[in-house]
Each structure stands twice: as structure tokens, then as C-alpha cells.
Amino acid sequence: MWQAVKDNQGNMTTTKPLDVELQGVFKFFNQEPAVHGIDLDVRQGEFFSILGPSGCGKTTTLRMIAGFETVDAGKLLIRGQSMTNVPPYKRPVNTVFQSYALFNHLNVWDNIAFGLRLKKLPKSEIQTRVKDALAQVKMEGFQSRLPAQLSGGQQQRVALARALVNRPAVILLDEPLGALDLKLRKEMQVELSNLHKELGLTFIMVTHDQEEALSLSNRIAVMNKGKVEQIGAPNEIYEQPQTAFVADFIGDTNLFNGQIVDVNANNLQVLTKQELKITVNRTENSPTQLLEPVVVSVRPEKIQLSLYKPSTQANCFEGKLINVMYLGTHVNYVVEIAPAFRITVMQPNTVGIIPDNDTIIYAWWAETDCIAIKE
């Protein structure tokens, strides 16, 4: 199957083939839906992430693509072919697991060749495939080493080589960096991104790590309670969340519950439960019904602070500084702008003097720096 896509300016471009399609897919455990009628299209050569909290159905979705779980309702296609009743070993996919699942007693060459030997392929073909896979992940010269003699990044490359040796259409990544410490995880994100670009294959990754998904993916599907809440490019997911869950789950945000009290051609006026009046720039996706319940999302880095009242009128609130956390490159402020209601503000560490707690301070943001979402 093929799908029309848009370029960065929103214009339709040459269609790209779809490697994986899920159409109204359900999965039940004990008659309860773990995956609830989801639709996904993954394009050829794309890095696609399925992101969500524990128990949202993301791993079950990946396992259905791999063939480790059956689809109870709906359709699952890979390169246009239905995968109904197709066992895992006959699907054009391979999975890289969180632990890499390397055999510690086998060297790199034998780890990569293991699956091919089980298939009883000719020795000459195994030699060719393993050599090609090592070249693809730039691990030539490491074939005699044991996993314990490799760095975390090298182990990841071997795990990918073991998947590539089967020449799959799609690589499935199940929390591939979850077992690593923070510093190594960031290094591996760069490694994984480079590998994807070098190989040109379709990657589908499951993760609960928002930063990981944002930094690696071409597109992200955010899941919650077995459903897909939003699919989009990282900047779309972050800047234009379509639900309160997505706004809250992706990065940090301040959420204001309220209702629309005025609408014009350019803006919405929202009165919050704390009696704060917020002006929100109107977009084509904005809710517009008067008295409609909405949630206003404002990212911490969009908010400005001042010890003196600024000239701006809209979205400017007097508050009290409750807490300051020095984070090196940034400073995190907690400001109470209504009784028992606090917001978080994140600013780059460019100011000289940090105010003390209990200082009266003004917080404000532009109409274009917040978004109204239906409750």
C-alpha cells in the first residue's frame, strides 16, 4: 500500500509505500481490551515510535506486529500482505529486545549466525549474510569478541546485526535503551539515530521515555489505555497536543481547567477554576463553543518572569515565588499565582541573581504560547 505525505510546508508530495498497517486492531486479555481499535500506518524507511505509560498497550501492539500475540479483531498488514495466521518466523520483521538477548557464551559472529544455523541455511550463505550484517553496523573486526568484551553501544549494534541478518523489512525495537544508565542512554540515542539513517530501514520502537521518542522519531503515536490519542511529528506532538493527556505526558506543562467565556476571530477567552482569565490564540483546531469545558496548556519554558509588572495586559499574573531549583543550564521556578494553585517556570541560566522564596513576582506568556484543548 502507498500513502500520500506532506512536506514541511504542508504540500502533498510523492507518495511513500507503507510497511506496516493496523486497521481497527483489538487485543483482549480476559475479555478486557488491552488494545482498543487502533489505526496505525508506518511508512517505509521511517523511524516510528509508540509512546505511552506502562499498561497503555504499546508493547502488546509491538508483539502483535512481531507475531508473538494474535490480533483478535481488525487487520494487520506488512507491505500490503495480511499477517493473519502468519507465524513470527515467517514475517518480514525482527525484534531487538531491551536486554539485547545476546548469548554470553557465543562470540559476535556466532551470535549473529545463530538463527541462520537453526534455519539450516547453507554455510556459504550464512558466511555472506553475517559478513554483510557486520558491515552494515560497522562491526567488522569484532566477530571474535564475546558480548562481555563489548561496550553497550557495540552490543546494541550486534543485536541489530542479528536482526538484519534475516533481511527484514522492519526492525522492531522493544525499549531498546531502557536498561542503560542516563549518560549511556543519551549516547545510544545518537548511535541508534545514526544506524537508522545509515541502514534506511523501517524502525518501530516502543518506549515510555518521552525524550527518547522526541529525539529519535520521524513520527510518534501516543497511546493511553489501549487507544491512540495522537499521531504526529515530534514538534506537532509537543507544540500542538490534541488531548490533555498528550499535553501532560509529553514533556512538562502547566494545565488550567476552565471554560470558554468569549470568542472572536483571533482569540479565545478562558476563565479558569481559579478565576484567572487566560487569552489563547485561536487556531483551526481550537474549541469555540461558549461555556465549553477546556484545558489550557502552557509549557514551563514559554513563561516569562519579572520582579516588576510588565506592560503586557493579557496572561499576566502576580504571584509569589515558592521554590527555586538550580539545574545548571536552567533554573526551575515554582510560582503561586492563585490560592493553592502553582505553576512551574523553566528559564535558561542567564540571570545573575536568583530571587529568594516568598518574593512577589509576575508571570506572563503570549497568547500564541498556550493552547486550549477540549476536556
mmCIF file of C-alpha atoms in Angstrom:
data_model
loop_
_atom_site.group_PDB
_atom_site.id
_atom_site.type_symbol
_atom_site.label_atom_id
_atom_site.label_comp_id
_atom_site.label_asym_id
_atom_site.label_seq_id
_atom_site.Cartn_x
_atom_site.Cartn_y
_atom_site.Cartn_z
ATOM 1 C CA MET A 1 0.000 0.000 0.000
ATOM 2 C CA TRP A 2 1.014 3.610 -0.629
ATOM 3 C CA GLN A 3 0.220 6.791 1.237
ATOM 4 C CA ALA A 4 0.387 10.462 0.308
ATOM 5 C CA VAL A 5 2.503 12.535 2.687
ATOM 6 C CA LYS A 6 3.104 16.248 3.264
ATOM 7 C CA ASP A 7 6.364 18.142 3.204
ATOM 8 C CA ASN A 8 7.381 20.702 5.850
ATOM 9 C CA GLN A 9 5.216 23.359 4.166
ATOM 10 C CA GLY A 10 2.132 21.143 4.244
ATOM 11 C CA ASN A 11 2.135 20.448 0.477
ATOM 12 C CA MET A 12 1.364 16.970 -0.829
ATOM 13 C CA THR A 13 4.473 15.180 -2.054
ATOM 14 C CA THR A 14 5.310 11.906 -3.743
ATOM 15 C CA THR A 15 3.563 9.006 -2.078
ATOM 16 C CA LYS A 16 5.568 6.632 0.075
ATOM 17 C CA PRO A 17 4.844 2.923 0.472
ATOM 18 C CA LEU A 18 3.518 1.678 3.784
ATOM 19 C CA ASP A 19 5.481 -1.048 5.525
ATOM 20 C CA VAL A 20 3.043 -1.685 8.389
ATOM 21 C CA GLU A 21 -0.711 -1.034 8.659
ATOM 22 C CA LEU A 22 -3.009 -1.623 11.610
ATOM 23 C CA GLN A 23 -6.697 -1.145 10.860
ATOM 24 C CA GLY A 24 -9.126 -1.161 13.768
ATOM 25 C CA VAL A 25 -6.969 -3.613 15.722
ATOM 26 C CA PHE A 26 -8.191 -5.047 19.039
ATOM 27 C CA LYS A 27 -6.465 -7.325 21.529
ATOM 28 C CA PHE A 28 -8.279 -8.782 24.536
ATOM 29 C CA PHE A 29 -6.926 -10.335 27.724
ATOM 30 C CA ASN A 30 -9.540 -11.920 29.995
ATOM 31 C CA GLN A 31 -12.222 -10.192 27.894
ATOM 32 C CA GLU A 32 -10.704 -6.774 28.650
ATOM 33 C CA PRO A 33 -9.302 -4.765 25.691
ATOM 34 C CA ALA A 34 -5.560 -4.189 26.026
ATOM 35 C CA VAL A 35 -5.575 -2.580 22.574
ATOM 36 C CA HIS A 36 -8.783 -0.826 21.647
ATOM 37 C CA GLY A 37 -9.415 -0.414 17.898
ATOM 38 C CA ILE A 38 -6.187 1.338 16.914
ATOM 39 C CA ASP A 39 -5.197 2.522 13.430
ATOM 40 C CA LEU A 40 -1.530 2.963 12.504
ATOM 41 C CA ASP A 41 0.295 3.499 9.209
ATOM 42 C CA VAL A 42 4.091 3.218 9.229
ATOM 43 C CA ARG A 43 5.890 4.410 6.117
ATOM 44 C CA GLN A 44 8.860 2.749 4.507
ATOM 45 C CA GLY A 45 12.173 3.966 5.937
ATOM 46 C CA GLU A 46 10.600 5.887 8.809
ATOM 47 C CA PHE A 47 11.551 5.824 12.488
ATOM 48 C CA PHE A 48 8.161 5.407 14.143
ATOM 49 C CA SER A 49 7.743 5.344 17.921
ATOM 50 C CA ILE A 50 4.841 4.061 20.009
ATOM 51 C CA LEU A 51 4.952 6.047 23.235
ATOM 52 C CA GLY A 52 2.954 5.757 26.426
ATOM 53 C CA PRO A 53 2.937 4.865 30.122
ATOM 54 C CA SER A 54 3.093 1.324 31.498
ATOM 55 C CA GLY A 55 -0.026 -0.679 30.701
ATOM 56 C CA CYS A 56 -1.157 1.507 27.792
ATOM 57 C CA GLY A 57 -0.946 -1.314 25.198
ATOM 58 C CA LYS A 58 2.210 -0.241 23.372
ATOM 59 C CA THR A 59 4.195 -3.459 23.963
ATOM 60 C CA THR A 60 1.151 -5.580 23.096
ATOM 61 C CA THR A 61 0.913 -3.653 19.817
ATOM 62 C CA LEU A 62 4.554 -4.357 19.019
ATOM 63 C CA ARG A 63 4.108 -8.036 19.885
ATOM 64 C CA MET A 64 1.152 -8.265 17.505
ATOM 65 C CA ILE A 65 3.285 -6.804 14.699
ATOM 66 C CA ALA A 66 6.025 -9.320 15.550
ATOM 67 C CA GLY A 67 3.504 -12.172 15.656
ATOM 68 C CA PHE A 68 4.036 -13.028 19.332
ATOM 69 C CA GLU A 69 0.395 -12.054 20.023
ATOM 70 C CA THR A 70 -2.610 -12.638 17.794
ATOM 71 C CA VAL A 71 -4.930 -9.897 16.534
ATOM 72 C CA ASP A 72 -8.400 -10.545 17.967
ATOM 73 C CA ALA A 73 -10.185 -8.092 15.652
ATOM 74 C CA GLY A 74 -9.161 -5.789 12.802
ATOM 75 C CA LYS A 75 -6.407 -6.143 10.216
ATOM 76 C CA LEU A 76 -2.616 -6.126 10.404
ATOM 77 C CA LEU A 77 -0.697 -5.862 7.139
ATOM 78 C CA ILE A 78 3.022 -5.781 6.411
ATOM 79 C CA ARG A 79 3.940 -4.485 2.965
ATOM 80 C CA GLY A 80 0.314 -4.900 1.928
ATOM 81 C CA GLN A 81 0.075 -8.559 2.967
ATOM 82 C CA SER A 82 -2.261 -9.717 5.724
ATOM 83 C CA MET A 83 -0.425 -11.250 8.670
ATOM 84 C CA THR A 84 -3.415 -13.270 9.887
ATOM 85 C CA ASN A 85 -2.182 -16.753 10.849
ATOM 86 C CA VAL A 86 1.380 -15.910 9.723
ATOM 87 C CA PRO A 87 3.808 -17.124 12.438
ATOM 88 C CA PRO A 88 6.605 -14.849 13.708
ATOM 89 C CA TYR A 89 9.400 -16.637 11.869
ATOM 90 C CA LYS A 90 7.649 -16.121 8.522
ATOM 91 C CA ARG A 91 7.066 -12.391 8.986
ATOM 92 C CA PRO A 92 9.483 -9.874 7.394
ATOM 93 C CA VAL A 93 10.271 -8.348 10.790
ATOM 94 C CA ASN A 94 12.869 -8.860 13.516
ATOM 95 C CA THR A 95 12.852 -7.681 17.123
ATOM 96 C CA VAL A 96 15.663 -6.120 19.167
ATOM 97 C CA PHE A 97 14.861 -6.576 22.855
ATOM 98 C CA GLN A 98 15.697 -4.320 25.803
ATOM 99 C CA SER A 99 18.373 -6.681 27.135
ATOM 100 C CA TYR A 100 19.692 -7.295 23.576
ATOM 101 C CA ALA A 101 19.296 -11.041 24.410
ATOM 102 C CA LEU A 102 22.829 -11.881 23.269
ATOM 103 C CA PHE A 103 24.263 -15.294 24.148
ATOM 104 C CA ASN A 104 27.140 -14.553 26.523
ATOM 105 C CA HIS A 105 28.980 -17.799 25.723
ATOM 106 C CA LEU A 106 28.982 -17.134 21.969
ATOM 107 C CA ASN A 107 31.188 -14.644 20.174
ATOM 108 C CA VAL A 108 29.797 -11.899 17.931
ATOM 109 C CA TRP A 109 29.927 -13.997 14.767
ATOM 110 C CA ASP A 110 28.120 -16.951 16.338
ATOM 111 C CA ASN A 111 25.502 -14.701 17.951
ATOM 112 C CA ILE A 112 24.642 -13.247 14.560
ATOM 113 C CA ALA A 113 24.751 -16.627 12.779
ATOM 114 C CA PHE A 114 22.688 -18.450 15.420
ATOM 115 C CA GLY A 115 19.267 -18.002 13.813
ATOM 116 C CA LEU A 116 20.535 -18.784 10.322
ATOM 117 C CA ARG A 117 22.017 -22.076 11.542
ATOM 118 C CA LEU A 118 18.674 -23.004 13.104
ATOM 119 C CA LYS A 119 17.129 -22.486 9.674
ATOM 120 C CA LYS A 120 19.782 -24.840 8.280
ATOM 121 C CA LEU A 121 20.893 -22.396 5.597
ATOM 122 C CA PRO A 122 23.954 -23.344 3.530
ATOM 123 C CA LYS A 123 27.267 -22.478 5.178
ATOM 124 C CA SER A 124 28.271 -20.225 2.292
ATOM 125 C CA GLU A 125 25.049 -18.195 2.606
ATOM 126 C CA ILE A 126 25.493 -17.867 6.364
ATOM 127 C CA GLN A 127 29.039 -16.591 5.816
ATOM 128 C CA THR A 128 27.834 -13.996 3.303
ATOM 129 C CA ARG A 129 24.897 -12.817 5.402
ATOM 130 C CA VAL A 130 26.857 -12.489 8.653
ATOM 131 C CA LYS A 131 29.652 -10.615 6.887
ATOM 132 C CA ASP A 132 27.147 -8.242 5.272
ATOM 133 C CA ALA A 133 25.341 -7.659 8.600
ATOM 134 C CA LEU A 134 28.630 -6.866 10.371
ATOM 135 C CA ALA A 135 29.468 -4.362 7.639
ATOM 136 C CA GLN A 136 26.041 -2.726 7.903
ATOM 137 C CA VAL A 137 26.519 -1.968 11.587
ATOM 138 C CA LYS A 138 30.244 -1.213 11.193
ATOM 139 C CA MET A 139 31.377 -4.058 13.461
ATOM 140 C CA GLU A 140 33.886 -5.726 11.151
ATOM 141 C CA GLY A 141 36.866 -6.912 13.160
ATOM 142 C CA PHE A 142 34.784 -7.614 16.267
ATOM 143 C CA GLN A 143 33.485 -11.028 15.213
ATOM 144 C CA SER A 144 35.666 -12.984 17.670
ATOM 145 C CA ARG A 145 34.771 -10.964 20.758
ATOM 146 C CA LEU A 146 32.357 -12.106 23.450
ATOM 147 C CA PRO A 147 29.463 -9.782 24.496
ATOM 148 C CA ALA A 148 31.224 -9.040 27.815
ATOM 149 C CA GLN A 149 34.140 -7.581 25.849
ATOM 150 C CA LEU A 150 31.912 -5.050 24.084
ATOM 151 C CA SER A 151 30.598 -1.633 25.119
ATOM 152 C CA GLY A 152 26.868 -1.039 25.431
ATOM 153 C CA GLY A 153 26.780 0.611 22.020
ATOM 154 C CA GLN A 154 28.665 -2.265 20.427
ATOM 155 C CA GLN A 155 26.289 -4.791 21.988
ATOM 156 C CA GLN A 156 23.385 -2.840 20.564
ATOM 157 C CA ARG A 157 24.977 -2.966 17.117
ATOM 158 C CA VAL A 158 25.431 -6.746 17.412
ATOM 159 C CA ALA A 159 21.770 -7.126 18.407
ATOM 160 C CA LEU A 160 20.814 -5.087 15.341
ATOM 161 C CA ALA A 161 23.138 -7.139 13.143
ATOM 162 C CA ARG A 162 21.431 -10.314 14.384
ATOM 163 C CA ALA A 163 18.117 -8.790 13.313
ATOM 164 C CA LEU A 164 19.480 -7.524 9.983
ATOM 165 C CA VAL A 165 20.971 -10.870 9.037
ATOM 166 C CA ASN A 166 17.448 -12.124 8.319
ATOM 167 C CA ARG A 167 16.976 -9.229 5.888
ATOM 168 C CA PRO A 168 13.707 -7.981 7.379
ATOM 169 C CA ALA A 169 11.528 -5.188 6.026
ATOM 170 C CA VAL A 170 11.000 -3.809 9.529
ATOM 171 C CA ILE A 171 13.117 -3.669 12.703
ATOM 172 C CA LEU A 172 11.094 -3.723 15.933
ATOM 173 C CA LEU A 173 12.727 -2.158 18.994
ATOM 174 C CA ASP A 174 11.281 -3.061 22.404
ATOM 175 C CA GLU A 175 12.503 -0.412 24.911
ATOM 176 C CA PRO A 176 15.991 -0.791 23.383
ATOM 177 C CA LEU A 177 17.675 1.698 25.745
ATOM 178 C CA GLY A 178 15.657 1.065 28.896
ATOM 179 C CA ALA A 179 18.341 -0.971 30.667
ATOM 180 C CA LEU A 180 21.048 1.688 30.327
ATOM 181 C CA ASP A 181 22.078 4.471 32.703
ATOM 182 C CA LEU A 182 21.269 8.069 31.725
ATOM 183 C CA LYS A 183 24.627 9.018 30.199
ATOM 184 C CA LEU A 184 24.948 5.826 28.174
ATOM 185 C CA ARG A 185 21.300 6.075 27.099
ATOM 186 C CA LYS A 186 21.921 9.504 25.582
ATOM 187 C CA GLU A 187 24.992 8.190 23.763
ATOM 188 C CA MET A 188 22.983 5.248 22.462
ATOM 189 C CA GLN A 189 20.242 7.564 21.185
ATOM 190 C CA VAL A 190 22.814 9.116 18.866
ATOM 191 C CA GLU A 191 24.073 5.642 17.875
ATOM 192 C CA LEU A 192 20.551 4.425 17.108
ATOM 193 C CA SER A 193 19.695 7.530 15.087
ATOM 194 C CA ASN A 194 22.876 7.180 13.035
ATOM 195 C CA LEU A 195 22.216 3.487 12.415
ATOM 196 C CA HIS A 196 18.701 4.207 11.210
ATOM 197 C CA LYS A 197 19.948 6.819 8.762
ATOM 198 C CA GLU A 198 22.747 4.561 7.521
ATOM 199 C CA LEU A 199 20.547 1.477 7.072
ATOM 200 C CA GLY A 200 17.465 3.174 5.616
ATOM 201 C CA LEU A 201 15.174 0.509 7.089
ATOM 202 C CA THR A 202 11.858 0.990 8.847
ATOM 203 C CA PHE A 203 12.237 1.134 12.633
ATOM 204 C CA ILE A 204 9.277 0.794 15.006
ATOM 205 C CA MET A 205 10.216 1.496 18.608
ATOM 206 C CA VAL A 206 8.198 1.084 21.795
ATOM 207 C CA THR A 207 9.214 3.353 24.658
ATOM 208 C CA HIS A 208 7.866 5.114 27.746
ATOM 209 C CA ASP A 209 10.635 7.735 27.544
ATOM 210 C CA GLN A 210 9.291 10.985 26.049
ATOM 211 C CA GLU A 211 12.718 12.495 25.378
ATOM 212 C CA GLU A 212 13.835 9.327 23.605
ATOM 213 C CA ALA A 213 10.788 9.347 21.333
ATOM 214 C CA LEU A 214 11.057 13.078 20.591
ATOM 215 C CA SER A 215 14.766 12.912 19.736
ATOM 216 C CA LEU A 216 14.716 9.771 17.566
ATOM 217 C CA SER A 217 11.384 9.631 15.758
ATOM 218 C CA ASN A 218 10.049 10.882 12.464
ATOM 219 C CA ARG A 219 6.554 10.342 13.880
ATOM 220 C CA ILE A 220 5.132 9.292 17.232
ATOM 221 C CA ALA A 221 1.904 7.533 18.233
ATOM 222 C CA VAL A 222 0.954 8.405 21.821
ATOM 223 C CA MET A 223 -1.084 5.643 23.471
ATOM 224 C CA ASN A 224 -3.233 5.736 26.595
ATOM 225 C CA LYS A 225 -5.480 2.989 27.980
ATOM 226 C CA GLY A 226 -5.255 0.914 24.812
ATOM 227 C CA LYS A 227 -6.082 3.747 22.426
ATOM 228 C CA VAL A 228 -4.039 6.063 20.221
ATOM 229 C CA GLU A 229 -4.520 9.629 21.458
ATOM 230 C CA GLN A 230 -2.457 11.363 18.766
ATOM 231 C CA ILE A 231 -0.068 10.631 15.898
ATOM 232 C CA GLY A 232 2.310 13.242 14.560
ATOM 233 C CA ALA A 233 5.834 14.536 14.154
ATOM 234 C CA PRO A 234 7.673 15.285 17.415
ATOM 235 C CA ASN A 235 7.162 19.051 17.111
ATOM 236 C CA GLU A 236 3.429 18.555 16.431
ATOM 237 C CA ILE A 237 3.024 16.287 19.439
ATOM 238 C CA TYR A 238 4.865 18.744 21.696
ATOM 239 C CA GLU A 239 3.586 22.083 20.375
ATOM 240 C CA GLN A 240 0.042 21.093 19.348
ATOM 241 C CA PRO A 241 -1.212 18.348 21.678
ATOM 242 C CA GLN A 242 -4.762 17.294 20.813
ATOM 243 C CA THR A 243 -5.710 15.976 24.262
ATOM 244 C CA ALA A 244 -4.962 16.905 27.851
ATOM 245 C CA PHE A 245 -3.258 13.532 28.321
ATOM 246 C CA VAL A 246 -0.812 14.181 25.466
ATOM 247 C CA ALA A 247 -0.071 17.702 26.733
ATOM 248 C CA ASP A 248 0.631 16.381 30.223
ATOM 249 C CA PHE A 249 2.523 13.225 29.226
ATOM 250 C CA ILE A 250 4.839 14.768 26.624
ATOM 251 C CA GLY A 251 7.330 16.917 28.481
ATOM 252 C CA ASP A 252 6.284 19.233 31.303
ATOM 253 C CA THR A 253 3.311 21.563 31.174
ATOM 254 C CA ASN A 254 1.006 23.684 33.285
ATOM 255 C CA LEU A 255 -2.663 22.794 32.919
ATOM 256 C CA PHE A 256 -5.539 25.167 33.673
ATOM 257 C CA ASN A 257 -9.090 23.749 33.758
ATOM 258 C CA GLY A 258 -11.824 26.214 32.840
ATOM 259 C CA GLN A 259 -14.449 27.169 30.278
ATOM 260 C CA ILE A 260 -14.653 29.444 27.243
ATOM 261 C CA VAL A 261 -16.281 32.769 28.095
ATOM 262 C CA ASP A 262 -15.579 34.746 24.911
ATOM 263 C CA VAL A 263 -14.594 34.022 21.313
ATOM 264 C CA ASN A 264 -13.542 36.290 18.446
ATOM 265 C CA ALA A 265 -11.791 35.814 15.120
ATOM 266 C CA ASN A 266 -8.333 35.738 16.701
ATOM 267 C CA ASN A 267 -8.585 34.614 20.315
ATOM 268 C CA LEU A 268 -10.447 32.631 22.951
ATOM 269 C CA GLN A 269 -11.019 33.843 26.490
ATOM 270 C CA VAL A 270 -10.921 31.088 29.098
ATOM 271 C CA LEU A 271 -11.977 31.587 32.716
ATOM 272 C CA THR A 272 -10.230 29.033 34.900
ATOM 273 C CA LYS A 273 -11.478 27.417 38.081
ATOM 274 C CA GLN A 274 -9.106 29.739 39.954
ATOM 275 C CA GLU A 275 -10.889 32.791 38.407
ATOM 276 C CA LEU A 276 -7.901 33.513 36.162
ATOM 277 C CA LYS A 277 -8.715 34.865 32.704
ATOM 278 C CA ILE A 278 -6.438 33.430 30.008
ATOM 279 C CA THR A 279 -6.332 34.598 26.394
ATOM 280 C CA VAL A 280 -5.496 31.856 23.889
ATOM 281 C CA ASN A 281 -4.664 32.327 20.225
ATOM 282 C CA ARG A 282 -7.396 30.741 18.090
ATOM 283 C CA THR A 283 -6.373 28.059 15.581
ATOM 284 C CA GLU A 284 -8.345 25.868 13.183
ATOM 285 C CA ASN A 285 -8.423 23.102 15.825
ATOM 286 C CA SER A 286 -9.440 25.301 18.749
ATOM 287 C CA PRO A 287 -12.687 24.592 20.613
ATOM 288 C CA THR A 288 -15.016 27.581 20.152
ATOM 289 C CA GLN A 289 -18.304 26.891 21.961
ATOM 290 C CA LEU A 290 -19.150 29.327 24.728
ATOM 291 C CA LEU A 291 -19.093 27.732 28.201
ATOM 292 C CA GLU A 292 -17.409 24.645 26.723
ATOM 293 C CA PRO A 293 -15.079 22.979 29.285
ATOM 294 C CA VAL A 294 -11.452 23.182 28.152
ATOM 295 C CA VAL A 295 -7.933 22.685 29.437
ATOM 296 C CA VAL A 296 -5.307 25.341 28.714
ATOM 297 C CA SER A 297 -1.742 24.042 28.406
ATOM 298 C CA VAL A 298 1.281 26.331 28.887
ATOM 299 C CA ARG A 299 4.786 24.895 28.685
ATOM 300 C CA PRO A 300 7.145 25.996 31.516
ATOM 301 C CA GLU A 301 9.744 27.357 29.084
ATOM 302 C CA LYS A 302 7.139 29.638 27.446
ATOM 303 C CA ILE A 303 6.504 31.593 30.654
ATOM 304 C CA GLN A 304 8.422 34.782 31.465
ATOM 305 C CA LEU A 305 9.131 36.141 34.959
ATOM 306 C CA SER A 306 9.724 39.661 36.217
ATOM 307 C CA LEU A 307 10.127 41.378 39.583
ATOM 308 C CA TYR A 308 8.268 44.366 38.120
ATOM 309 C CA LYS A 309 4.855 44.422 36.490
ATOM 310 C CA PRO A 310 5.318 44.241 32.685
ATOM 311 C CA SER A 311 3.337 46.410 30.258
ATOM 312 C CA THR A 312 1.563 43.418 28.730
ATOM 313 C CA GLN A 313 -2.101 43.048 29.700
ATOM 314 C CA ALA A 314 -3.015 39.523 28.597
ATOM 315 C CA ASN A 315 -1.946 36.447 30.571
ATOM 316 C CA CYS A 316 -0.029 38.400 33.199
ATOM 317 C CA PHE A 317 -0.438 37.285 36.811
ATOM 318 C CA GLU A 318 1.025 38.461 40.081
ATOM 319 C CA GLY A 319 2.296 35.632 42.236
ATOM 320 C CA LYS A 320 4.655 34.555 44.973
ATOM 321 C CA LEU A 321 7.864 32.612 44.411
ATOM 322 C CA ILE A 322 7.522 29.327 46.304
ATOM 323 C CA ASN A 323 10.597 27.369 45.283
ATOM 324 C CA VAL A 324 13.717 27.641 43.121
ATOM 325 C CA MET A 325 15.725 24.689 41.809
ATOM 326 C CA TYR A 326 19.100 25.392 40.253
ATOM 327 C CA LEU A 327 19.704 22.844 37.456
ATOM 328 C CA GLY A 328 22.904 24.162 35.911
ATOM 329 C CA THR A 329 21.846 25.084 32.396
ATOM 330 C CA HIS A 330 18.330 26.006 33.590
ATOM 331 C CA VAL A 331 16.574 27.285 36.685
ATOM 332 C CA ASN A 332 13.205 25.831 37.674
ATOM 333 C CA TYR A 333 10.780 28.169 39.486
ATOM 334 C CA VAL A 334 7.521 27.334 41.252
ATOM 335 C CA VAL A 335 5.169 30.325 41.448
ATOM 336 C CA GLU A 336 1.821 30.505 43.252
ATOM 337 C CA ILE A 337 -0.471 32.685 41.096
ATOM 338 C CA ALA A 338 -3.739 31.869 42.891
ATOM 339 C CA PRO A 339 -4.534 30.463 46.348
ATOM 340 C CA ALA A 340 -3.092 26.904 46.462
ATOM 341 C CA PHE A 341 -2.506 26.971 42.672
ATOM 342 C CA ARG A 342 1.078 26.833 41.450
ATOM 343 C CA ILE A 343 2.771 26.873 38.077
ATOM 344 C CA THR A 344 6.231 25.732 37.022
ATOM 345 C CA VAL A 345 8.508 28.041 35.053
ATOM 346 C CA MET A 346 11.733 26.928 33.355
ATOM 347 C CA GLN A 347 14.241 29.590 32.308
ATOM 348 C CA PRO A 348 17.781 29.372 30.913
ATOM 349 C CA ASN A 349 20.509 30.122 33.415
ATOM 350 C CA THR A 350 21.345 33.591 32.086
ATOM 351 C CA VAL A 351 20.236 35.714 35.028
ATOM 352 C CA GLY A 352 22.736 36.837 37.613
ATOM 353 C CA ILE A 353 20.764 36.931 40.867
ATOM 354 C CA ILE A 354 18.076 34.372 41.682
ATOM 355 C CA PRO A 355 15.262 35.798 43.857
ATOM 356 C CA ASP A 356 14.530 34.401 47.294
ATOM 357 C CA ASN A 357 11.461 32.364 48.193
ATOM 358 C CA ASP A 358 8.328 34.386 49.033
ATOM 359 C CA THR A 359 9.367 37.178 46.648
ATOM 360 C CA ILE A 360 6.430 38.810 44.825
ATOM 361 C CA ILE A 361 6.909 38.097 41.136
ATOM 362 C CA TYR A 362 4.990 38.461 37.853
ATOM 363 C CA ALA A 363 4.493 35.575 35.429
ATOM 364 C CA TRP A 364 3.229 36.112 31.894
ATOM 365 C CA TRP A 365 3.103 34.498 28.462
ATOM 366 C CA ALA A 366 1.898 35.340 24.959
ATOM 367 C CA GLU A 367 -1.474 34.278 23.558
ATOM 368 C CA THR A 368 0.416 32.189 20.995
ATOM 369 C CA ASP A 369 2.356 30.347 23.717
ATOM 370 C CA CYS A 370 -0.627 28.456 25.119
ATOM 371 C CA ILE A 371 -3.218 26.114 23.656
ATOM 372 C CA ALA A 372 -6.822 25.298 24.538
ATOM 373 C CA ILE A 373 -7.840 21.639 24.409
ATOM 374 C CA LYS A 374 -11.257 20.041 24.821
ATOM 375 C CA GLU A 375 -11.644 18.299 28.183
#
